[in-house]
Short mmCIF file of C-alpha atoms in Angstrom, two decimals:
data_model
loop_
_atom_site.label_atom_id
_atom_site.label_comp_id
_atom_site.label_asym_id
_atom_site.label_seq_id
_atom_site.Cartn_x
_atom_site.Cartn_y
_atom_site.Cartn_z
CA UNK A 1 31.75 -69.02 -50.50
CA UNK A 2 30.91 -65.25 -50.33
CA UNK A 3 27.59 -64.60 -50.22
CA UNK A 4 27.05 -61.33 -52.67
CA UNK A 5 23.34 -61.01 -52.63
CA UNK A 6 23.25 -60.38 -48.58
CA UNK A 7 23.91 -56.51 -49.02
CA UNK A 8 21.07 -56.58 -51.25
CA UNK A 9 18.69 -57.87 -48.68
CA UNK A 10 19.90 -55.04 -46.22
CA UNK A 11 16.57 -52.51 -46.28
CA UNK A 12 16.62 -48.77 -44.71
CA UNK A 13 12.97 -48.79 -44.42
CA UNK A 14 13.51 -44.78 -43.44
CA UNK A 15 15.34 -42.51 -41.37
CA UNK A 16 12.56 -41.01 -38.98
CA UNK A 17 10.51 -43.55 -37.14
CA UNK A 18 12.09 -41.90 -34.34
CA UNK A 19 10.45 -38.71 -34.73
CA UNK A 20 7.03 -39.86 -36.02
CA UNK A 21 6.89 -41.60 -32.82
CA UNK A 22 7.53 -39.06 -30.59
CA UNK A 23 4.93 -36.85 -32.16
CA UNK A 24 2.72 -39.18 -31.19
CA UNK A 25 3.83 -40.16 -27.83
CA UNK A 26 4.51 -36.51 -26.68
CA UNK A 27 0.34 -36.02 -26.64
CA UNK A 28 0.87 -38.99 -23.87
CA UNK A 29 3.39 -37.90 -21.70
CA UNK A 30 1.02 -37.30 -19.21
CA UNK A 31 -0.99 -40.56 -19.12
CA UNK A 32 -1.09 -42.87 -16.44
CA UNK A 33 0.58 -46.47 -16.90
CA UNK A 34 2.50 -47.52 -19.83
CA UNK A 35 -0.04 -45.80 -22.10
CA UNK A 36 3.01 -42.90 -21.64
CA UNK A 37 5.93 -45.07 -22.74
CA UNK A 38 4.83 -48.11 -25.31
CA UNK A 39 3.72 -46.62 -28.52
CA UNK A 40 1.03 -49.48 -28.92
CA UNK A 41 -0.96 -48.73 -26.03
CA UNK A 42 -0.61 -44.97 -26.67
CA UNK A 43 -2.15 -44.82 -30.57
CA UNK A 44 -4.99 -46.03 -28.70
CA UNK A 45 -5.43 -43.86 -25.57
CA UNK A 46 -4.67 -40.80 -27.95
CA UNK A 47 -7.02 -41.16 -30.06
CA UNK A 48 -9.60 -41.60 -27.45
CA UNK A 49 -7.91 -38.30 -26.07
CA UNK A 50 -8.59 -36.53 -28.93
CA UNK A 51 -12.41 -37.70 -29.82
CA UNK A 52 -13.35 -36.40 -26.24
CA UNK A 53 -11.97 -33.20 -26.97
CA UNK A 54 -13.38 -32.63 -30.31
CA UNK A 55 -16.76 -33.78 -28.33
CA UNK A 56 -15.84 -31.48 -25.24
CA UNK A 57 -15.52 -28.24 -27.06
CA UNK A 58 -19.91 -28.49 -27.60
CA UNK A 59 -20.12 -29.61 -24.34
CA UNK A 60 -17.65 -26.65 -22.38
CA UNK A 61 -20.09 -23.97 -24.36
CA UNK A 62 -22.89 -25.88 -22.08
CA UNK A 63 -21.27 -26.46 -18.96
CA UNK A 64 -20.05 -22.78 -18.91
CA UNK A 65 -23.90 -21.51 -19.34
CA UNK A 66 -25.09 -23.38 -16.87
CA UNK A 67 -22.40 -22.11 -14.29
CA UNK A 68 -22.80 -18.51 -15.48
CA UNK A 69 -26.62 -19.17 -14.78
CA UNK A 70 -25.86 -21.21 -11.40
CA UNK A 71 -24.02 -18.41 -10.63
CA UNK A 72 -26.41 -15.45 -11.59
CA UNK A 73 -29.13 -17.31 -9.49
CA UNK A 74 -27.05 -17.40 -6.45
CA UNK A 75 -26.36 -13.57 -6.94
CA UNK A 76 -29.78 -12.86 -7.06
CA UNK A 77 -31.11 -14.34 -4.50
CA UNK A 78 -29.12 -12.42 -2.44
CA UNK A 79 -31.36 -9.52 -3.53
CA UNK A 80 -34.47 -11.73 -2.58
CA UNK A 81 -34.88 -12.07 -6.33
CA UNK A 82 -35.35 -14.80 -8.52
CA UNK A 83 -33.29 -15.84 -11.91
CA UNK A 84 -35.94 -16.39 -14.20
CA UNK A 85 -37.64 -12.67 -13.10
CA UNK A 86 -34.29 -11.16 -13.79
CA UNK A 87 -33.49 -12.32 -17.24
CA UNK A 88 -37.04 -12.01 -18.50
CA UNK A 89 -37.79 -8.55 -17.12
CA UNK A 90 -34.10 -7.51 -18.41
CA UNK A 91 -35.05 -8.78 -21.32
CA UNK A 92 -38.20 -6.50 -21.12
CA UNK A 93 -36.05 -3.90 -20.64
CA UNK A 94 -33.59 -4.82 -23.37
CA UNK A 95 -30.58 -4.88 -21.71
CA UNK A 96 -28.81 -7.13 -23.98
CA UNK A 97 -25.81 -8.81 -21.86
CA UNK A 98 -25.33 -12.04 -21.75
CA UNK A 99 -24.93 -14.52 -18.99
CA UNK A 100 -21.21 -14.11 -18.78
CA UNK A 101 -21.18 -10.69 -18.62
CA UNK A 102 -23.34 -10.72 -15.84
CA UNK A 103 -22.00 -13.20 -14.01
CA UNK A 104 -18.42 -11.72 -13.83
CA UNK A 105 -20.92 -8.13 -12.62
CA UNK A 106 -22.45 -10.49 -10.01
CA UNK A 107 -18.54 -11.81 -8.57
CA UNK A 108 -16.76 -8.45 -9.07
CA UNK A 109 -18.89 -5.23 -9.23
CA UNK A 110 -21.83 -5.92 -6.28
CA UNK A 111 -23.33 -2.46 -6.32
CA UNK A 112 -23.67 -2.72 -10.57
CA UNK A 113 -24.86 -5.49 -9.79
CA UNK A 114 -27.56 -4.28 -7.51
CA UNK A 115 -28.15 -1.93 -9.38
CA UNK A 116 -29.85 -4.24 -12.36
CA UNK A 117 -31.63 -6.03 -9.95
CA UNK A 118 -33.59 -3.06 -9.00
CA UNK A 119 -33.92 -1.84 -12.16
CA UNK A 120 -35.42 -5.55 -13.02
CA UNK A 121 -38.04 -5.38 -9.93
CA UNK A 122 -38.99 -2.14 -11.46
CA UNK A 123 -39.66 -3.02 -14.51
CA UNK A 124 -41.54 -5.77 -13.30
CA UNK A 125 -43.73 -4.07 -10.95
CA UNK A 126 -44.55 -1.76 -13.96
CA UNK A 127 -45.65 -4.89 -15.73
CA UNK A 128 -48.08 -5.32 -12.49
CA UNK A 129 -49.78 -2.18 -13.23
CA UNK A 130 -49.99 -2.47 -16.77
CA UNK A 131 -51.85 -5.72 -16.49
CA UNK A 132 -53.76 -5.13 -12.82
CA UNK A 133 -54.19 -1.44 -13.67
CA UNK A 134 -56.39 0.57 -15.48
CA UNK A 135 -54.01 1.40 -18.49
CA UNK A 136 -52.86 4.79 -16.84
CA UNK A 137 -49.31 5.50 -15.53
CA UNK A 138 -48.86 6.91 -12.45
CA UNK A 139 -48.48 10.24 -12.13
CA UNK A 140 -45.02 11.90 -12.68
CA UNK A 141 -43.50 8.25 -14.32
CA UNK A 142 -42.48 8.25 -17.82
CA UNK A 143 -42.17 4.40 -18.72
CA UNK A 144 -41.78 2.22 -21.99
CA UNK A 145 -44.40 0.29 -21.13
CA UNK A 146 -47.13 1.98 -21.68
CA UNK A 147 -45.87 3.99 -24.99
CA UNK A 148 -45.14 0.48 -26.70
CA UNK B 1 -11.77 -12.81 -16.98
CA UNK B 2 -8.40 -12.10 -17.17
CA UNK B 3 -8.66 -8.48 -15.87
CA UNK B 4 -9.19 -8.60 -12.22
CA UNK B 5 -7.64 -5.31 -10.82
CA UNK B 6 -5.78 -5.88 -7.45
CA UNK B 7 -7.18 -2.59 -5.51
CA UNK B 8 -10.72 -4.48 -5.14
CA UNK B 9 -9.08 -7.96 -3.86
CA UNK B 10 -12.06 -9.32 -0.89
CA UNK B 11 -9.72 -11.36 1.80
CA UNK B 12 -12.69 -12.98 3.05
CA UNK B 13 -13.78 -14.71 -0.15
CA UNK B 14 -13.72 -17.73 -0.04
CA UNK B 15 -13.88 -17.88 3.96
CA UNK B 16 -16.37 -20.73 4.91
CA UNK B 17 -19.39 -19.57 7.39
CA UNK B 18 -21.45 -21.21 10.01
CA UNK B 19 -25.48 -20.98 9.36
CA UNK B 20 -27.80 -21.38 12.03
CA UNK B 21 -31.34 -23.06 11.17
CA UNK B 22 -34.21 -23.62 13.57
CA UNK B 23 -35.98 -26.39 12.75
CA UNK B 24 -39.02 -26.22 15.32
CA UNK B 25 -42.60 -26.28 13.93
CA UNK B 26 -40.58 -26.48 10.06
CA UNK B 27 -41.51 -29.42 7.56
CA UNK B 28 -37.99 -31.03 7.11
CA UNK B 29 -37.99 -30.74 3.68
CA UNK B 30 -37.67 -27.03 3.18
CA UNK B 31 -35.34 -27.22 5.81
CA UNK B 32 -33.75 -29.47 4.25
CA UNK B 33 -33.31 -27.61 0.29
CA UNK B 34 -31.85 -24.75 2.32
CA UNK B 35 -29.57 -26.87 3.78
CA UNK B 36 -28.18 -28.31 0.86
CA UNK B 37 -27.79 -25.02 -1.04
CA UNK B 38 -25.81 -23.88 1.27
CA UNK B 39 -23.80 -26.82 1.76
CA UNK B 40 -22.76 -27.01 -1.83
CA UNK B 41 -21.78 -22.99 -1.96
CA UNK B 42 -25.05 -22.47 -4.25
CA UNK B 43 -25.79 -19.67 -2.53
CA UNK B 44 -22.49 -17.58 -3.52
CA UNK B 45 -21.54 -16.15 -7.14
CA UNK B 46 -18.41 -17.49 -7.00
CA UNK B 47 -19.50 -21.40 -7.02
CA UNK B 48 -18.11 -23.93 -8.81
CA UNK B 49 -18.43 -27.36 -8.13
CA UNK B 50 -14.36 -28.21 -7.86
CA UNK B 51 -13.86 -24.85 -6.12
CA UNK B 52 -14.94 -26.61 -2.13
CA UNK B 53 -16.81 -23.23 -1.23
CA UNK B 54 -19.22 -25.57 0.77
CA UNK B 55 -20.50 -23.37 4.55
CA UNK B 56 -21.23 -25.42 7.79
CA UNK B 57 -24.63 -25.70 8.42
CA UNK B 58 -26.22 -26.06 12.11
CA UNK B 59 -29.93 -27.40 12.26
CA UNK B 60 -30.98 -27.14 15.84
CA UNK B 61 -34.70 -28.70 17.51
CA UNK B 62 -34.40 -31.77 14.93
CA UNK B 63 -36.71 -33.29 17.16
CA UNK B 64 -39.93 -30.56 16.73
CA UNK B 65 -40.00 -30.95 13.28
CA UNK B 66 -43.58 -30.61 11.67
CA UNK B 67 -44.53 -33.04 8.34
CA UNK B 68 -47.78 -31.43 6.72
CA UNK B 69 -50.51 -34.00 5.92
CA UNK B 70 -50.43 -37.69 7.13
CA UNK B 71 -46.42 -37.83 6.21
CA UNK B 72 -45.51 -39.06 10.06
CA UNK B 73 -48.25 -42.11 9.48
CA UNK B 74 -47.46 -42.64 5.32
CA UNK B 75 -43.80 -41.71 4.61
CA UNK B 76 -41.84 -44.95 4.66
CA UNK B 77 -38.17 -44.93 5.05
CA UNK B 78 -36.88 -48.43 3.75
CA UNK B 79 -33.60 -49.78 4.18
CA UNK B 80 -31.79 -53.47 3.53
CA UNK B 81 -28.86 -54.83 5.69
CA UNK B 82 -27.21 -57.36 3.05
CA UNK B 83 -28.96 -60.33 4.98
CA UNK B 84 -31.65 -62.28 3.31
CA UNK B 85 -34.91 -61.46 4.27
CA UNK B 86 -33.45 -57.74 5.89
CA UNK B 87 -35.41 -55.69 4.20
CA UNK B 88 -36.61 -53.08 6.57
CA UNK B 89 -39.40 -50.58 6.37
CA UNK B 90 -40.18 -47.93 9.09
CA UNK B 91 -42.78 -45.01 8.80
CA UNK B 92 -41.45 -41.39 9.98
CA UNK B 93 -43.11 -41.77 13.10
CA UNK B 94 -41.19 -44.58 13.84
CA UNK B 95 -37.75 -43.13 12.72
CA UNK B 96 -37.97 -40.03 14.20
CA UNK B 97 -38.92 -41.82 17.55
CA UNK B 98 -35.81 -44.04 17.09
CA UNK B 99 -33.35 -41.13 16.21
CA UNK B 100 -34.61 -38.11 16.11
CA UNK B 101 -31.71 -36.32 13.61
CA UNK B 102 -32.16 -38.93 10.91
CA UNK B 103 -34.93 -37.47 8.95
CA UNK B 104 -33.24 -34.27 8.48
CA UNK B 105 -29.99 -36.39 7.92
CA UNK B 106 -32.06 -38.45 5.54
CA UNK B 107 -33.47 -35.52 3.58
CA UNK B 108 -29.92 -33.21 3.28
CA UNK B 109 -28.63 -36.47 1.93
CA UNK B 110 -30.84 -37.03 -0.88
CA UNK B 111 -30.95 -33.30 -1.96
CA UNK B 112 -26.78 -33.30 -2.44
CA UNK B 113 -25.66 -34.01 -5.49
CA UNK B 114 -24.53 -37.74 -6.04
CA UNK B 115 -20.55 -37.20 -6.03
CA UNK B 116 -18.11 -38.10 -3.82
CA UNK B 117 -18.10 -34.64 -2.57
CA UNK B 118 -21.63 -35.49 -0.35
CA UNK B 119 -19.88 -37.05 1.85
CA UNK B 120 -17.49 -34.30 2.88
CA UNK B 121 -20.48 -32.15 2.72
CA UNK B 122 -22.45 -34.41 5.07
CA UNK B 123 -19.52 -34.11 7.72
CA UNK B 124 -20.39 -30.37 7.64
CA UNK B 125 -23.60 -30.41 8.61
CA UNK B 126 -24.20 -30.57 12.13
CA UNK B 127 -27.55 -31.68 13.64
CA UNK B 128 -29.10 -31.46 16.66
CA UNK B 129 -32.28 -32.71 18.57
CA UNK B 130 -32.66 -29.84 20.90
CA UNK B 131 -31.45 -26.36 21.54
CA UNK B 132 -28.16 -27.27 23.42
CA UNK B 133 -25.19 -26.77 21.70
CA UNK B 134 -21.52 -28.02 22.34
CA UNK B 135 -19.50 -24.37 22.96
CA UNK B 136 -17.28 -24.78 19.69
CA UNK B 137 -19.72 -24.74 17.66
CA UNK B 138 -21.63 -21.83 19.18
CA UNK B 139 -18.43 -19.87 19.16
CA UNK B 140 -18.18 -20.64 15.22
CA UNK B 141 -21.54 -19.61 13.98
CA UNK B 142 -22.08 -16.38 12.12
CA UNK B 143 -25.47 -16.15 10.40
CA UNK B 144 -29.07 -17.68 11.66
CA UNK B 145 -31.30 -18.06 8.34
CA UNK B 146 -35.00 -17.04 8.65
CA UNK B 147 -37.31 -20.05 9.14
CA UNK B 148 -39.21 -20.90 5.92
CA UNK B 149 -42.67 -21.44 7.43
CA UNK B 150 -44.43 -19.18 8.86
CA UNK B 151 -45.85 -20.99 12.29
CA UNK B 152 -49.62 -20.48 12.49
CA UNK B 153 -50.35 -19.36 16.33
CA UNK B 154 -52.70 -21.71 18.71
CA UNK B 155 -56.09 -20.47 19.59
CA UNK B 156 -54.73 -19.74 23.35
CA UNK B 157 -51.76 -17.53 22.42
CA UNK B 158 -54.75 -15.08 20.51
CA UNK B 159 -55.30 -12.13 23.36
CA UNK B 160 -59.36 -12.00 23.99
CA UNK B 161 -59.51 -8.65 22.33
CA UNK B 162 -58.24 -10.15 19.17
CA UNK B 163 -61.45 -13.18 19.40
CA UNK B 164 -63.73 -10.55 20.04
CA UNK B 165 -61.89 -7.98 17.18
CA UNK B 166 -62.33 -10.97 14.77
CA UNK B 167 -66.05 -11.14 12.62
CA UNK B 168 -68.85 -13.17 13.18
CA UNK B 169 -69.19 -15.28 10.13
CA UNK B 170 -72.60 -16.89 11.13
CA UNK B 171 -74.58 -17.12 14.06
CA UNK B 172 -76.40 -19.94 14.84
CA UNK B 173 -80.36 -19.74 15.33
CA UNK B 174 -81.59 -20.25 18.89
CA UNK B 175 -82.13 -24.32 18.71
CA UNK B 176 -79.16 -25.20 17.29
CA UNK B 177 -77.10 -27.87 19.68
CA UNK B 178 -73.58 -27.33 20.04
CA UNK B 179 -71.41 -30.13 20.52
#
């Protein structure tokens, strides 16, 4: 007996599971356990990989604000200053850069640094007078404030 | 951030100091917010949380700390030892007559952030009931932080010709009984 039909049920389902797989698994090669190794596990634990890091990319924009601001307030308190007076009286002042610029200022150039914290306090003390004061500048200071 | 220019390179960056705080007449928790920025490096522009750029903090005279209002009779520190029916409570007075470092300890504790980096952090604070200081430690220290309260003097450290300098604010008719 020769069996003729057994060739027939012989399938090459196709030539690259290989390669498919490794795709995947290469986004796990640095997993703990056999989530690295078994291709099972690993659909799993890259998938999850991947939904935290679409999720992440809102969430770094956050984080990085609130260490540029952690790290503007440490800066200018070292100027016995305060953050929200800062910003707001920058603001006034409309110096328009933004929390990262300042923040690499407040690590890398101290006296610029300084230097807008003083302008800040003076702006703000000329907000003092304009609201304690009797509308009049002193003599010999030129300021926004009172022209706006 | 990619263009830091080697001529301005600080050595001394990320160096870790030694703060002094005196903690007489001081209500422990102010003393206790400063010691917890500094602690967690909140106090420098380069923080970040992974980056360890925690100081040492000293707090000396633990023992003459000053709670405003009735906090020594009211403040109740509570605690549980596992064993039925161990729930303690103890009011400041109490505490700080049993160990007189724990309500600072107490009150850094609470203000650090809940990570497992508070207890490293607690190892570098150093507390002390009284003035005396081991000799290491004095050797380390390189700032003393201004006290946050300002201590209001007693009516015998005023000099007479600062009673007399002072105004009258009423004067008393002639029957009037002074206690």
């Amino acid at each position: 007996m020769v069996f003729l039909t057994l060739s027939c049920w012989i399938r090459n389902r196709g030539p690259d599971r290989f390669w498919k797989v490794q795709e995947l698994l290469k986004h796990a090669r640095h997993f703990r356990g056999r989530k690295n190794r078994c291709y099972k596990l690993a659909v799993l634990a890259v998938r999850r990989a991947f939904v935290y890091a679409t999720k992440s990319r809102k969430l770094k924009k956050r984080n990085m604000r609130t260490l540029w601001i952690t790290r503007i307030a440490a800066a200018t308190r070292e100027h016995n200053m305060k953050y929200p007076i800062l910003m707001h009286n920058l603001n006034k002042c409309s110096v328009q850069l933004n929390r990262r610029v300042i923040s690499d200022i407040a690590i890398t150039e101290p006296r610029t640094f300084l230097s807008l914290a003083k302008l800040a306090r003076a702006r703000q003390q000329e907000g003092f007078r304009a609201a304690l004061g009797d509308g009049k500048e002193p003599s010999g200071v030129l300021s926004r404030v009172m022209l706006q | 951030m990619s263009s830091f220019s080697r001529s301005a390179q600080q050595w001394a960056t990320f160096a870790r100091s030694w703060f002094l705080i005196d903690a007489r007449m001081q209500p422990p928790g102010k003393i206790a917010t400063m010691c917890s920025v500094r602690l967690q490096g909140k106090h420098k522009p380069i923080y970040h949380a992974l980056s360890d750029c925690g100081d040492h903090v000293v707090v000396i005279n633990t023992k003459h700390i000053a709670f405003s209002g009735n906090k020594w009779e009211q403040k109740v520190y509570s605690s549980h030892t596992g064993f039925p029916g161990g729930f303690k409570q103890v009011t400041a007075a109490q505490l700080h007559l049993k160990d007189p470092k724990a309500i600072v300890r107490l009150a850094v504790y609470g203000m650090l952030p809940r990570n497992l980096h508070r207890r490293t952090m607690m190892q570098r604070l150093h507390i002390f009931p009284e003035d005396e200081l081991p000799d290491d430690i004095r050797a380390n220290l390189t700032e003393e932080l201004p006290q946050p309260r300002e201590i209001p003097r007693k009516l015998s450290e005023y000099t007479q010709e600062e009673i007399d300098a002072f105004p009258r604010l009423w004067i008393p008719p002639e029957d009037y009984k002074m206690k």
